[in-house]
Short mmCIF file of C-alpha atoms in Angstrom, two decimals:
data_model
loop_
_atom_site.label_atom_id
_atom_site.label_comp_id
_atom_site.label_asym_id
_atom_site.label_seq_id
_atom_site.Cartn_x
_atom_site.Cartn_y
_atom_site.Cartn_z
CA MET A 1 0.02 0.03 0.02
CA GLU A 2 1.25 3.53 -0.78
CA SER A 3 2.63 5.35 2.05
CA LEU A 4 0.27 7.90 3.63
CA VAL A 5 3.10 10.41 4.31
CA GLU A 6 4.50 10.90 0.77
CA ASP A 7 6.88 13.81 0.99
CA GLY A 8 10.08 13.72 3.11
CA ASP A 9 9.58 17.17 4.50
CA SER A 10 6.40 16.52 6.26
CA VAL A 11 6.35 16.75 9.96
CA SER A 12 3.65 16.78 12.61
CA GLU A 13 1.81 19.44 14.52
CA ASP A 14 3.91 18.92 17.54
CA ALA A 15 7.18 19.06 15.65
CA TYR A 16 6.24 22.37 14.05
CA CYS A 17 5.31 23.93 17.31
CA SER A 18 8.52 22.68 18.97
CA SER A 19 10.68 24.09 16.26
CA THR A 20 9.33 27.63 17.05
CA ASP A 21 9.11 27.49 20.80
CA ASN A 22 12.31 29.35 21.41
CA LYS A 23 11.52 32.06 19.02
CA GLU A 24 10.04 35.12 20.82
CA SER A 25 8.73 37.26 18.03
CA SER A 26 5.59 38.64 16.74
CA ALA A 27 3.13 36.68 14.75
CA SER A 28 3.89 38.53 11.55
CA THR A 29 7.67 37.77 11.73
CA GLN A 30 7.51 34.22 12.99
CA LYS A 31 8.07 31.30 10.74
CA GLN A 32 4.88 30.35 9.03
CA PRO A 33 3.52 26.81 9.06
CA PRO A 34 4.26 24.91 5.84
CA ILE A 35 1.32 24.01 3.48
CA TYR A 36 1.47 20.44 1.98
CA VAL A 37 -0.47 20.22 -1.24
CA LYS A 38 -1.65 16.76 -2.13
CA ASN A 39 -2.86 15.22 -5.41
CA CYS A 40 -1.73 18.25 -7.39
CA SER A 41 1.72 18.91 -8.92
CA ALA A 42 3.50 22.30 -8.61
CA LEU A 43 2.91 22.84 -12.43
CA ASN A 44 -0.75 22.12 -12.04
CA LEU A 45 -0.95 24.43 -9.03
CA ILE A 46 0.77 27.29 -10.88
CA LYS A 47 -1.58 26.82 -13.96
CA LEU A 48 -4.53 26.81 -11.74
CA TYR A 49 -3.47 30.14 -10.14
CA LYS A 50 -2.77 31.74 -13.61
CA ASP A 51 -6.05 30.48 -15.03
CA ASN A 52 -7.87 32.31 -12.23
CA LYS A 53 -5.58 35.34 -12.50
CA LEU A 54 -4.31 35.01 -8.91
CA GLU A 55 -1.03 36.27 -7.63
CA ILE A 56 1.53 33.65 -6.52
CA ASN A 57 3.14 35.06 -3.39
CA PHE A 58 4.53 31.85 -2.03
CA LYS A 59 7.58 29.46 -2.67
CA ILE A 60 6.95 26.05 -4.06
CA LYS A 61 9.12 22.86 -3.37
CA ASN A 62 8.39 19.70 -5.13
CA THR A 63 8.24 16.82 -2.74
CA ALA A 64 6.61 14.06 -4.94
CA LYS A 65 5.18 13.58 -8.41
CA ASN A 66 1.70 14.95 -7.33
CA SER A 67 2.63 16.87 -4.14
CA CYS A 68 4.42 19.92 -3.15
CA LYS A 69 5.20 22.14 -0.26
CA LEU A 70 4.27 25.93 -0.08
CA THR A 71 6.05 28.32 2.24
CA THR A 72 4.97 31.99 2.95
CA ALA A 73 6.76 34.90 4.50
CA LYS A 74 4.01 36.49 6.46
CA ILE A 75 1.03 35.43 8.39
CA GLU A 76 -1.42 37.45 6.21
CA ILE A 77 -0.15 35.77 3.01
CA TYR A 78 -0.43 32.37 4.75
CA GLN A 79 -4.03 32.94 5.71
CA ARG A 80 -4.93 34.22 2.25
CA THR A 81 -3.17 31.17 0.63
CA ILE A 82 -5.20 28.93 2.83
CA ASN A 83 -8.57 30.62 1.79
CA THR A 84 -7.63 30.58 -1.89
CA LEU A 85 -6.66 26.83 -1.91
CA LYS A 86 -10.02 26.00 -0.18
CA ARG A 87 -11.84 28.13 -2.78
CA LEU A 88 -10.05 26.25 -5.65
CA ASN A 89 -10.86 22.82 -3.98
CA VAL A 90 -7.08 21.94 -3.78
CA GLU A 91 -6.38 19.20 -1.13
CA PHE A 92 -3.76 20.16 1.47
CA ILE A 93 -2.77 19.78 5.06
CA THR A 94 -1.16 22.41 7.41
CA PHE A 95 -0.63 23.17 11.00
CA THR A 96 -1.81 25.68 13.64
CA HIS A 97 0.20 28.87 13.73
CA LYS A 98 2.00 29.18 16.96
CA SER A 99 0.37 32.59 17.76
CA GLN A 100 -3.06 30.81 17.69
CA LYS A 101 -2.01 27.72 19.65
CA PRO A 102 -2.74 28.03 23.44
CA LYS A 103 -0.19 26.80 26.00
CA SER A 104 -1.46 23.79 27.86
CA ILE A 105 -0.49 22.69 31.48
CA LEU A 106 -1.81 19.94 33.73
CA LEU A 107 -3.24 20.95 37.22
CA LYS A 108 -3.19 17.94 39.72
CA GLY A 109 -4.15 17.74 43.40
CA PRO A 110 -7.74 19.09 43.85
CA HIS A 111 -10.42 16.86 45.20
CA GLU A 112 -12.32 14.89 42.62
CA GLU A 113 -15.50 16.81 43.29
CA THR A 114 -13.93 20.06 42.42
CA THR A 115 -15.52 21.66 39.28
CA CYS A 116 -14.04 23.73 36.50
CA ASP A 117 -15.83 26.76 37.58
CA GLN A 118 -14.29 26.62 41.06
CA VAL A 119 -10.78 26.13 39.75
CA HIS A 120 -11.34 29.05 37.16
CA SER A 121 -12.57 31.31 39.91
CA GLU A 122 -9.70 30.50 42.23
CA LEU A 123 -7.04 31.05 39.46
CA THR A 124 -8.49 34.34 38.17
CA LYS A 125 -8.27 35.67 41.85
CA GLN A 126 -4.50 35.32 41.56
CA LEU A 127 -3.94 35.92 37.87
CA SER A 128 -4.72 38.78 35.50
CA ALA A 129 -4.35 36.49 32.55
CA GLU A 130 -7.42 34.71 31.06
CA VAL A 131 -7.39 30.88 31.43
CA LYS A 132 -9.50 28.11 29.98
CA ILE A 133 -10.20 25.03 32.13
CA ASN A 134 -11.13 21.53 31.02
CA LYS A 135 -11.47 18.49 33.28
CA ILE A 136 -9.74 15.40 31.93
CA SER A 137 -9.33 11.72 32.90
CA LEU A 138 -5.95 10.24 33.19
CA PHE A 139 -5.49 6.48 33.86
CA SER A 140 -2.64 6.67 36.46
CA GLY A 141 -3.59 3.50 38.35
CA LYS A 142 -2.96 5.21 41.71
CA PRO A 143 -5.79 5.27 44.35
CA ASN A 144 -7.11 8.65 45.51
CA SER A 145 -4.82 10.38 42.90
CA GLY A 146 -7.40 13.27 42.73
CA ILE A 147 -8.65 14.99 39.66
CA THR A 148 -6.72 16.42 36.77
CA PHE A 149 -7.59 19.66 34.91
CA LEU A 150 -6.18 21.01 31.70
CA VAL A 151 -5.39 24.71 32.00
CA GLN A 152 -4.91 26.67 28.77
CA THR A 153 -3.56 30.22 28.45
CA THR A 154 -2.85 32.27 25.30
CA SER A 155 0.38 31.60 23.35
CA ASP A 156 1.90 34.92 24.35
CA SER A 157 1.23 34.67 28.06
CA ASP A 158 4.03 33.90 30.63
CA SER A 159 3.14 30.52 32.31
CA LYS A 160 5.48 31.14 35.23
CA PRO A 161 3.00 33.16 37.37
CA LEU A 162 0.55 30.39 36.89
CA THR A 163 2.94 27.59 37.85
CA ASN A 164 4.08 29.59 40.97
CA ILE A 165 0.62 29.04 42.44
CA LYS A 166 1.12 26.23 44.99
CA SER A 167 -2.34 25.96 46.51
CA LEU A 168 -5.95 26.19 45.48
CA ASN A 169 -8.80 26.61 47.86
CA TYR A 170 -6.40 25.67 50.77
CA GLN A 171 -5.49 22.47 48.75
CA ILE A 172 -1.85 21.71 47.80
CA ILE A 173 -1.60 21.43 43.99
CA LYS A 174 1.19 20.67 41.49
CA TRP A 175 1.70 21.59 37.88
CA GLU A 176 2.97 19.28 35.10
CA ARG A 177 3.78 19.53 31.43
CA LEU A 178 1.36 17.96 29.03
CA ARG A 179 3.17 15.12 27.49
CA LYS A 180 1.66 13.43 24.33
CA LYS A 181 2.64 9.81 24.23
CA GLU A 182 1.17 9.51 20.62
CA LEU A 183 0.59 11.65 17.61
CA LEU A 184 -2.80 13.11 16.78
CA GLN A 185 -4.87 11.52 14.05
CA CYS A 186 -6.99 13.63 11.67
CA ARG A 187 -10.78 12.97 11.98
CA ARG A 188 -11.29 14.04 8.49
CA CYS A 189 -8.76 12.05 6.42
CA GLN A 190 -7.80 9.62 9.25
CA THR A 191 -4.04 10.41 8.49
CA PRO A 192 -1.77 10.73 11.54
CA GLY A 193 0.19 13.89 12.31
CA HIS A 194 -2.35 16.73 11.91
CA VAL A 195 -5.89 17.72 13.10
CA ALA A 196 -9.08 18.13 11.20
CA ILE A 197 -9.17 21.87 11.39
CA ASN A 198 -5.98 22.12 9.44
CA CYS A 199 -7.07 19.49 6.77
CA ASN A 200 -8.54 20.12 3.45
CA MET A 201 -8.28 16.50 2.20
CA ALA A 202 -11.22 14.44 0.94
CA TYR A 203 -13.27 13.06 3.78
CA ARG A 204 -12.70 9.35 4.76
CA CYS A 205 -14.88 7.56 7.23
CA VAL A 206 -13.25 6.04 10.36
CA LYS A 207 -15.57 3.01 10.24
CA CYS A 208 -15.82 2.07 6.58
CA THR A 209 -14.12 2.41 3.15
CA ASN A 210 -17.19 3.79 1.32
CA ILE A 211 -17.28 7.41 0.05
CA HIS A 212 -19.86 9.49 1.86
CA GLU A 213 -20.35 12.71 3.83
CA PRO A 214 -19.61 13.14 7.45
CA GLY A 215 -22.41 11.74 9.74
CA GLN A 216 -23.95 9.59 6.91
CA CYS A 217 -22.26 6.19 7.65
CA THR A 218 -24.71 3.28 8.10
CA VAL A 219 -22.16 0.86 9.48
CA ASN A 220 -22.66 -0.31 13.00
CA LYS A 221 -19.29 0.40 14.84
CA GLU A 222 -20.12 -2.31 17.52
CA ASN A 223 -20.10 -5.07 14.86
CA ASN A 224 -16.61 -5.99 13.96
CA ASP A 225 -17.78 -7.91 10.91
CA THR A 226 -18.98 -4.75 9.17
CA VAL A 227 -16.38 -2.26 10.35
CA SER A 228 -13.43 -1.81 8.04
CA CYS A 229 -10.26 0.37 8.05
CA VAL A 230 -9.67 2.95 5.32
CA LEU A 231 -5.91 2.86 6.03
CA CYS A 232 -5.08 -0.76 5.50
CA GLY A 233 -8.30 -1.93 3.78
CA LYS A 234 -8.94 -4.75 6.24
CA THR A 235 -12.20 -5.63 7.95
CA GLY A 236 -12.52 -6.09 11.65
CA HIS A 237 -11.29 -2.75 13.08
CA PRO A 238 -11.87 0.94 12.48
CA ALA A 239 -9.10 3.44 11.13
CA SER A 240 -8.49 4.65 14.82
CA TYR A 241 -7.50 1.14 16.02
CA ARG A 242 -4.07 1.30 17.68
CA GLY A 243 -3.19 -2.18 16.43
CA CYS A 244 -3.61 -1.28 12.73
CA GLU A 245 -0.27 -2.13 10.92
CA VAL A 246 -0.47 0.82 8.51
CA ARG A 247 -1.42 3.35 11.28
CA THR A 248 1.47 2.11 13.51
CA ARG A 249 3.95 2.28 10.68
CA GLU A 250 2.91 5.91 9.69
CA MET A 251 3.05 6.97 13.34
CA LYS A 252 6.52 5.65 13.86
CA LYS A 253 7.68 7.14 10.49
CA ILE A 254 6.58 10.67 11.50
CA MET A 255 7.84 10.33 15.11
CA ASN A 256 11.26 9.32 13.94
CA ARG A 257 11.32 12.18 11.60
CA ASN A 258 10.28 14.58 14.38
CA LYS A 259 13.08 13.41 16.70
CA THR A 260 15.76 14.35 14.13
CA ARG A 261 14.39 17.81 13.80
CA THR A 262 13.45 18.66 17.55
CA ASN A 263 15.94 16.63 19.58
CA PRO A 264 18.43 19.24 21.05
CA LEU A 265 21.03 16.48 21.47
CA VAL A 266 21.23 16.15 17.73
CA LYS A 267 23.63 18.86 16.60
CA LYS A 268 25.18 19.53 13.29
CA THR A 269 29.01 19.16 13.25
CA SER A 270 30.76 22.37 12.45
CA LYS A 271 33.46 22.55 9.85
CA GLN A 272 36.96 22.33 11.25
CA THR A 273 40.15 23.47 9.74
CA TYR A 274 42.87 20.99 8.90
CA ALA A 275 45.13 22.29 11.82
CA GLU A 276 42.24 22.00 14.30
CA ALA A 277 41.58 18.38 13.25
CA LEU A 278 45.22 17.43 13.69
CA THR A 279 45.33 19.11 17.05
CA GLU A 280 42.26 17.21 18.44
CA ARG A 281 43.10 13.86 16.79
CA PRO A 282 46.36 12.83 15.08
CA SER A 283 46.07 11.83 11.50
CA GLN A 284 46.33 8.17 10.41
CA ASP A 285 49.79 8.74 8.82
CA HIS A 286 50.99 10.50 11.95
CA MET A 287 49.88 7.50 14.14
CA GLN A 288 51.53 5.06 11.77
CA GLN A 289 54.78 7.00 11.91
CA GLN A 290 54.75 6.90 15.69
CA HIS A 291 54.09 3.16 15.72
CA PHE A 292 57.00 2.62 13.20
CA ARG A 293 59.48 4.60 15.28
CA ALA A 294 58.52 2.91 18.40
CA ALA A 295 58.89 -0.52 16.71
CA THR A 296 62.26 0.50 15.26
CA ARG A 297 63.65 1.56 18.70
CA GLN A 298 62.59 -1.65 20.26
CA GLN A 299 64.13 -3.65 17.35
CA SER A 300 67.43 -1.46 17.74
CA ASN A 301 67.44 -2.18 21.50
CA THR A 302 67.13 -6.02 20.88
CA THR A 303 69.76 -5.93 18.22
CA ASP A 304 72.25 -4.13 20.56
CA GLU A 305 71.60 -6.77 23.16
CA TYR A 306 72.41 -9.57 20.58
CA LYS A 307 75.56 -7.72 19.57
CA GLN A 308 76.87 -7.45 23.17
CA SER A 309 76.04 -11.05 24.02
CA ALA A 310 77.67 -12.29 20.72
CA THR A 311 80.86 -10.26 21.29
CA SER A 312 81.19 -11.34 24.84
CA PHE A 313 80.67 -14.96 23.80
CA ILE A 314 83.25 -14.90 21.06
CA HIS A 315 85.98 -13.03 22.87
CA GLY A 316 85.44 -15.29 25.88
CA ASN A 317 85.88 -18.39 24.01
CA ALA A 318 88.89 -16.94 22.22
CA VAL A 319 90.63 -16.29 25.63
CA HIS A 320 89.71 -19.64 26.96
CA HIS A 321 91.27 -21.51 24.09
CA THR A 322 94.45 -19.46 23.95
CA ASN A 323 96.48 -22.23 25.35
CA ASN A 324 94.84 -24.75 23.03
CA PRO A 325 94.43 -22.77 19.79
CA TYR A 326 93.74 -25.86 17.85
CA GLY A 327 91.29 -27.38 20.08
CA ASN A 328 87.54 -26.90 19.25
CA ILE A 329 88.31 -24.26 16.79
CA HIS A 330 85.94 -25.72 14.28
CA ASN A 331 82.94 -25.77 16.90
CA ASN A 332 83.66 -22.19 17.89
CA TYR A 333 83.68 -21.17 14.30
CA GLU A 334 80.21 -22.68 13.72
CA LEU A 335 78.76 -21.14 16.90
CA SER A 336 80.17 -17.68 15.73
CA ASN A 337 78.56 -18.11 12.26
CA SER A 338 75.23 -19.04 13.97
CA VAL A 339 75.27 -15.94 16.08
CA ILE A 340 76.07 -13.72 13.00
CA ASP A 341 73.32 -15.50 11.08
CA THR A 342 70.86 -14.51 13.85
CA LEU A 343 71.90 -10.89 13.88
CA SER A 344 71.82 -10.79 9.99
CA ASN A 345 68.07 -11.87 10.16
CA ASN A 346 67.51 -8.84 12.33
CA ASN A 347 68.72 -6.56 9.54
CA ASP A 348 72.07 -5.83 11.23
CA VAL A 349 75.70 -6.64 10.46
CA VAL A 350 78.17 -7.44 13.06
CA VAL A 351 81.95 -7.23 12.39
CA ILE A 352 84.13 -9.35 14.73
#
């Protein structure tokens, strides 16, 4: 089956927001979200704009045969491009602009009977910023773990005054970051990595492979014999089933791509000069020269020991046989030649 994520540049909603988290700038100067056009080549898109006498004020990058990536310079151009593509019925996906994405923090500790209105009232007493409260359910497995609220503030607000609040209605509370263990899945096209509000793809039902409008599915989701997955085409589970092979594969593909783009530990290596490289780590030729010199010194020391031993042996025997010059001369001659042959094999010459 053809991959759902065609182009190599596509990332997820979380990856785009993470890449712009450290950029404190206005919405007009921030990096705009990319627009991924599907089922329409760059040439066809250019022709469509020219036929409708529209101005092309974005850059196009070819990502596949029938797909391309659009980048805009300003948020006004980005919004205008989105509206134009919708009017021309061009299929695309994009991401929420960072200026429009609220900051989300988890509030833990209040009693389980605490309501959202009570939390909102207590927080607004201590804060001037506007907050939005939602009660959520987390399966922690711990008894009496209390209730958890999702607190959202505007993207340009400072979350530090909020997290400095340590008690709420005399109850000790704690704040935690919202950690998403899994990527979001679009409820419009069922593709992982983006949400339905940023999707202009053709609608695909989560329960069947038939083509119909939202809310018109006649399949009973409780009956596994009639439910089918639009991602893998198999019967027995919906497109939102976590055990779907295609869904799992596409999730891993996007998450691995996000890690290489957002992981602060993955740094690009800077270019070094030749002198810096030699200073930090000796070259291979230099190391070979060092090993050769060390081996030569060791061989030279061994050869000197052979010389000294051979000379002492020969001269000692010569003195010993002075009174008997003709005795055992032949044996001494053979021993001397044997020692010389040994030294010669060590690439040295001994003159006696």
